[in-house]
CSV table of C-alpha atoms in Angstrom, one decimal:
chain,number,residue,atom,x,y,z
A,1,UNK,CA,-65.9,95.2,-14.9
A,2,UNK,CA,-63.5,92.3,-14.7
A,3,UNK,CA,-60.8,95.1,-16.2
A,4,UNK,CA,-61.7,97.5,-13.2
A,5,UNK,CA,-61.8,95.3,-10.6
A,6,UNK,CA,-58.1,94.8,-10.4
A,7,UNK,CA,-57.7,98.6,-9.8
A,8,UNK,CA,-60.7,99.1,-7.9
A,9,UNK,CA,-60.7,100.0,-4.1
A,10,UNK,CA,-62.3,97.6,-1.7
A,11,UNK,CA,-66.0,98.7,-1.6
A,12,UNK,CA,-66.4,99.5,-5.5
A,13,UNK,CA,-64.7,95.7,-5.8
A,14,UNK,CA,-67.4,94.2,-3.8
A,15,UNK,CA,-70.2,95.6,-6.0
A,16,UNK,CA,-68.1,94.6,-9.4
A,17,UNK,CA,-67.6,90.9,-7.9
A,18,UNK,CA,-71.4,91.1,-7.2
A,19,UNK,CA,-72.1,92.1,-10.4
A,20,UNK,CA,-69.8,89.7,-12.2
A,21,UNK,CA,-71.1,86.6,-10.3
A,22,UNK,CA,-74.9,87.8,-11.1
A,23,UNK,CA,-73.9,87.9,-14.6
A,24,UNK,CA,-72.0,84.3,-14.7
A,25,UNK,CA,-75.5,83.0,-13.0
A,26,UNK,CA,-77.7,84.5,-16.0
A,27,UNK,CA,-75.3,83.3,-18.3
A,28,UNK,CA,-75.6,79.9,-17.1
A,29,UNK,CA,-78.8,79.7,-16.9
A,30,UNK,CA,-79.2,81.3,-20.2
A,31,UNK,CA,-77.3,78.4,-21.8
A,32,UNK,CA,-80.3,76.5,-22.4
A,33,UNK,CA,-79.5,76.7,-26.4
A,34,UNK,CA,-82.3,76.6,-28.8
A,35,UNK,CA,-85.0,74.5,-27.5
A,36,UNK,CA,-83.7,74.3,-23.8
A,37,UNK,CA,-83.8,71.5,-20.9
A,38,UNK,CA,-87.4,71.7,-21.1
A,39,UNK,CA,-90.7,72.6,-18.9
A,40,UNK,CA,-89.2,72.0,-15.2
A,41,UNK,CA,-85.9,70.2,-16.5
A,42,UNK,CA,-84.0,72.9,-15.2
A,43,UNK,CA,-82.6,72.8,-11.1
A,44,UNK,CA,-82.9,76.0,-9.5
A,45,UNK,CA,-79.6,76.3,-7.6
A,46,UNK,CA,-77.3,78.9,-6.5
A,47,UNK,CA,-75.7,79.3,-9.7
A,48,UNK,CA,-73.8,82.4,-9.4
A,49,UNK,CA,-77.2,83.9,-8.2
A,50,UNK,CA,-79.0,82.7,-5.2
A,51,UNK,CA,-82.1,81.1,-5.9
A,52,UNK,CA,-84.3,83.9,-4.4
A,53,UNK,CA,-82.9,86.3,-7.0
A,54,UNK,CA,-83.2,83.7,-9.9
A,55,UNK,CA,-87.1,83.3,-9.2
A,56,UNK,CA,-87.3,87.0,-8.7
A,57,UNK,CA,-85.1,89.3,-10.9
A,58,UNK,CA,-83.9,86.5,-13.4
A,59,UNK,CA,-86.9,84.6,-14.4
A,60,UNK,CA,-86.5,85.1,-18.2
A,61,UNK,CA,-83.0,83.3,-18.1
A,62,UNK,CA,-84.1,80.9,-15.2
A,63,UNK,CA,-86.7,79.5,-16.6
A,64,UNK,CA,-87.9,81.2,-20.1
A,65,UNK,CA,-84.6,80.6,-21.5
A,66,UNK,CA,-83.1,77.6,-19.5
A,67,UNK,CA,-86.2,75.3,-20.0
A,68,UNK,CA,-87.4,76.7,-23.5
A,69,UNK,CA,-84.3,77.9,-25.2
A,70,UNK,CA,-84.0,81.0,-27.2
A,71,UNK,CA,-86.7,79.8,-29.6
A,72,UNK,CA,-89.1,79.8,-26.3
A,73,UNK,CA,-87.8,83.0,-25.0
A,74,UNK,CA,-88.3,84.7,-28.7
A,75,UNK,CA,-92.0,83.4,-28.3
A,76,UNK,CA,-92.5,85.1,-25.2
A,77,UNK,CA,-91.1,88.2,-26.3
A,78,UNK,CA,-93.6,88.0,-29.5
A,79,UNK,CA,-96.6,87.6,-27.2
A,80,UNK,CA,-95.3,91.0,-25.3
A,81,UNK,CA,-95.1,92.8,-28.6
A,82,UNK,CA,-98.6,91.4,-29.5
A,83,UNK,CA,-100.2,92.9,-26.3
A,84,UNK,CA,-97.7,96.1,-26.7
A,85,UNK,CA,-99.6,96.1,-30.1
A,86,UNK,CA,-102.8,95.8,-29.2
A,87,UNK,CA,-102.8,98.3,-26.8
A,88,UNK,CA,-101.0,100.7,-29.6
A,89,UNK,CA,-103.5,99.9,-31.8
A,90,UNK,CA,-106.2,100.7,-29.4
A,91,UNK,CA,-104.8,104.2,-29.2
A,92,UNK,CA,-104.4,104.8,-32.7
A,93,UNK,CA,-108.3,104.0,-32.6
A,94,UNK,CA,-109.0,106.4,-29.4
A,95,UNK,CA,-106.8,109.1,-31.3
A,96,UNK,CA,-109.2,109.7,-33.9
A,97,UNK,CA,-111.9,110.9,-31.7
A,98,UNK,CA,-111.6,114.0,-29.7
A,99,UNK,CA,-113.5,112.7,-26.7
A,100,UNK,CA,-111.4,109.5,-26.7
A,101,UNK,CA,-108.2,111.3,-27.1
A,102,UNK,CA,-106.8,111.1,-23.5
A,103,UNK,CA,-107.2,107.6,-23.6
A,104,UNK,CA,-104.9,107.2,-26.6
A,105,UNK,CA,-102.1,108.8,-24.3
A,106,UNK,CA,-102.6,106.3,-21.5
A,107,UNK,CA,-102.8,103.2,-23.7
A,108,UNK,CA,-99.5,104.4,-25.6
A,109,UNK,CA,-98.0,104.7,-22.2
A,110,UNK,CA,-99.2,101.3,-21.0
A,111,UNK,CA,-98.2,99.7,-24.3
A,112,UNK,CA,-94.5,101.3,-23.4
A,113,UNK,CA,-94.7,100.3,-19.6
A,114,UNK,CA,-94.8,96.7,-21.0
A,115,UNK,CA,-92.8,96.1,-23.7
A,116,UNK,CA,-89.7,98.7,-22.9
A,117,UNK,CA,-88.8,96.4,-19.8
A,118,UNK,CA,-90.0,93.5,-21.7
A,119,UNK,CA,-87.3,94.0,-24.3
A,120,UNK,CA,-84.6,95.1,-21.8
A,121,UNK,CA,-85.0,93.0,-19.4
A,122,UNK,CA,-84.8,90.1,-22.0
A,123,UNK,CA,-81.3,91.9,-23.2
A,124,UNK,CA,-80.3,91.7,-19.7
A,125,UNK,CA,-81.2,88.1,-19.0
A,126,UNK,CA,-79.4,87.3,-22.1
A,127,UNK,CA,-76.3,89.3,-21.0
A,128,UNK,CA,-76.2,91.6,-23.3
A,129,UNK,CA,-77.2,94.5,-21.2
A,130,UNK,CA,-76.4,95.8,-17.7
A,131,UNK,CA,-78.7,94.7,-14.7
A,132,UNK,CA,-80.9,97.0,-13.5
A,133,UNK,CA,-83.2,95.1,-10.8
A,134,UNK,CA,-86.2,95.2,-13.1
A,135,UNK,CA,-87.6,92.3,-14.2
A,136,UNK,CA,-90.0,91.7,-17.1
A,137,UNK,CA,-93.4,92.8,-16.0
A,138,UNK,CA,-95.7,90.1,-15.2
A,139,UNK,CA,-92.6,87.2,-14.6
A,140,UNK,CA,-91.4,88.1,-11.4
A,141,UNK,CA,-92.5,84.6,-9.4
A,142,UNK,CA,-91.8,85.8,-5.7
A,143,UNK,CA,-91.8,89.8,-6.4
A,144,UNK,CA,-94.9,91.4,-4.6
A,145,UNK,CA,-93.6,94.6,-6.4
A,146,UNK,CA,-94.0,92.8,-9.9
A,147,UNK,CA,-97.5,91.6,-9.0
A,148,UNK,CA,-98.8,94.7,-8.1
A,149,UNK,CA,-97.2,96.5,-11.1
A,150,UNK,CA,-98.6,93.6,-13.4
A,151,UNK,CA,-102.4,93.6,-11.7
A,152,UNK,CA,-102.0,97.7,-12.2
A,153,UNK,CA,-101.0,97.2,-15.3
A,154,UNK,CA,-104.1,94.9,-16.4
A,155,UNK,CA,-106.6,96.8,-14.7
A,156,UNK,CA,-105.8,100.1,-16.1
A,157,UNK,CA,-105.8,98.8,-19.5
A,158,UNK,CA,-108.8,97.0,-19.2
A,159,UNK,CA,-110.3,100.3,-17.8
A,160,UNK,CA,-109.1,102.5,-20.9
A,161,UNK,CA,-110.1,99.9,-23.1
A,162,UNK,CA,-113.1,99.6,-22.0
A,163,UNK,CA,-113.8,103.5,-22.0
A,164,UNK,CA,-112.6,103.4,-25.3
A,165,UNK,CA,-115.6,100.6,-26.3
A,166,UNK,CA,-118.2,102.3,-24.2
A,167,UNK,CA,-117.8,105.8,-25.6
A,168,UNK,CA,-118.6,104.6,-29.5
């Protein structure tokens, strides 16, 4: 982006500068090292990104990576992986019976809805991938959309697993 900034027209240049500031803020928060600054050790200030965006779109870098370092970030992703694998194993179990076959598709979809944004946004918050505006499911502190999506994900997962258990 910085190479394109020199030759960009005015309007795209503003977007490029905004994206670069966002990335610099992410890099600053994500510089927590291996163990981070400790629980509540990070001051949320406008470092490249304003604090409102840090509390919604960049929770993984501003809180997980900054406070708990790359080790803590890996552990959080491990929890997401465990939840996704539990849903996928439920799908495998559901696929063995014709009656619960449709539940297998729902459980696979839920596992992917959980894992794909988690992995992608962890990469974004580590400045490895381009920003999309999405957040890791269930981590958006002030995002109503994230709260609604997380609640929907949990409710449908519980209903699907209950349907799987009640059919047996």
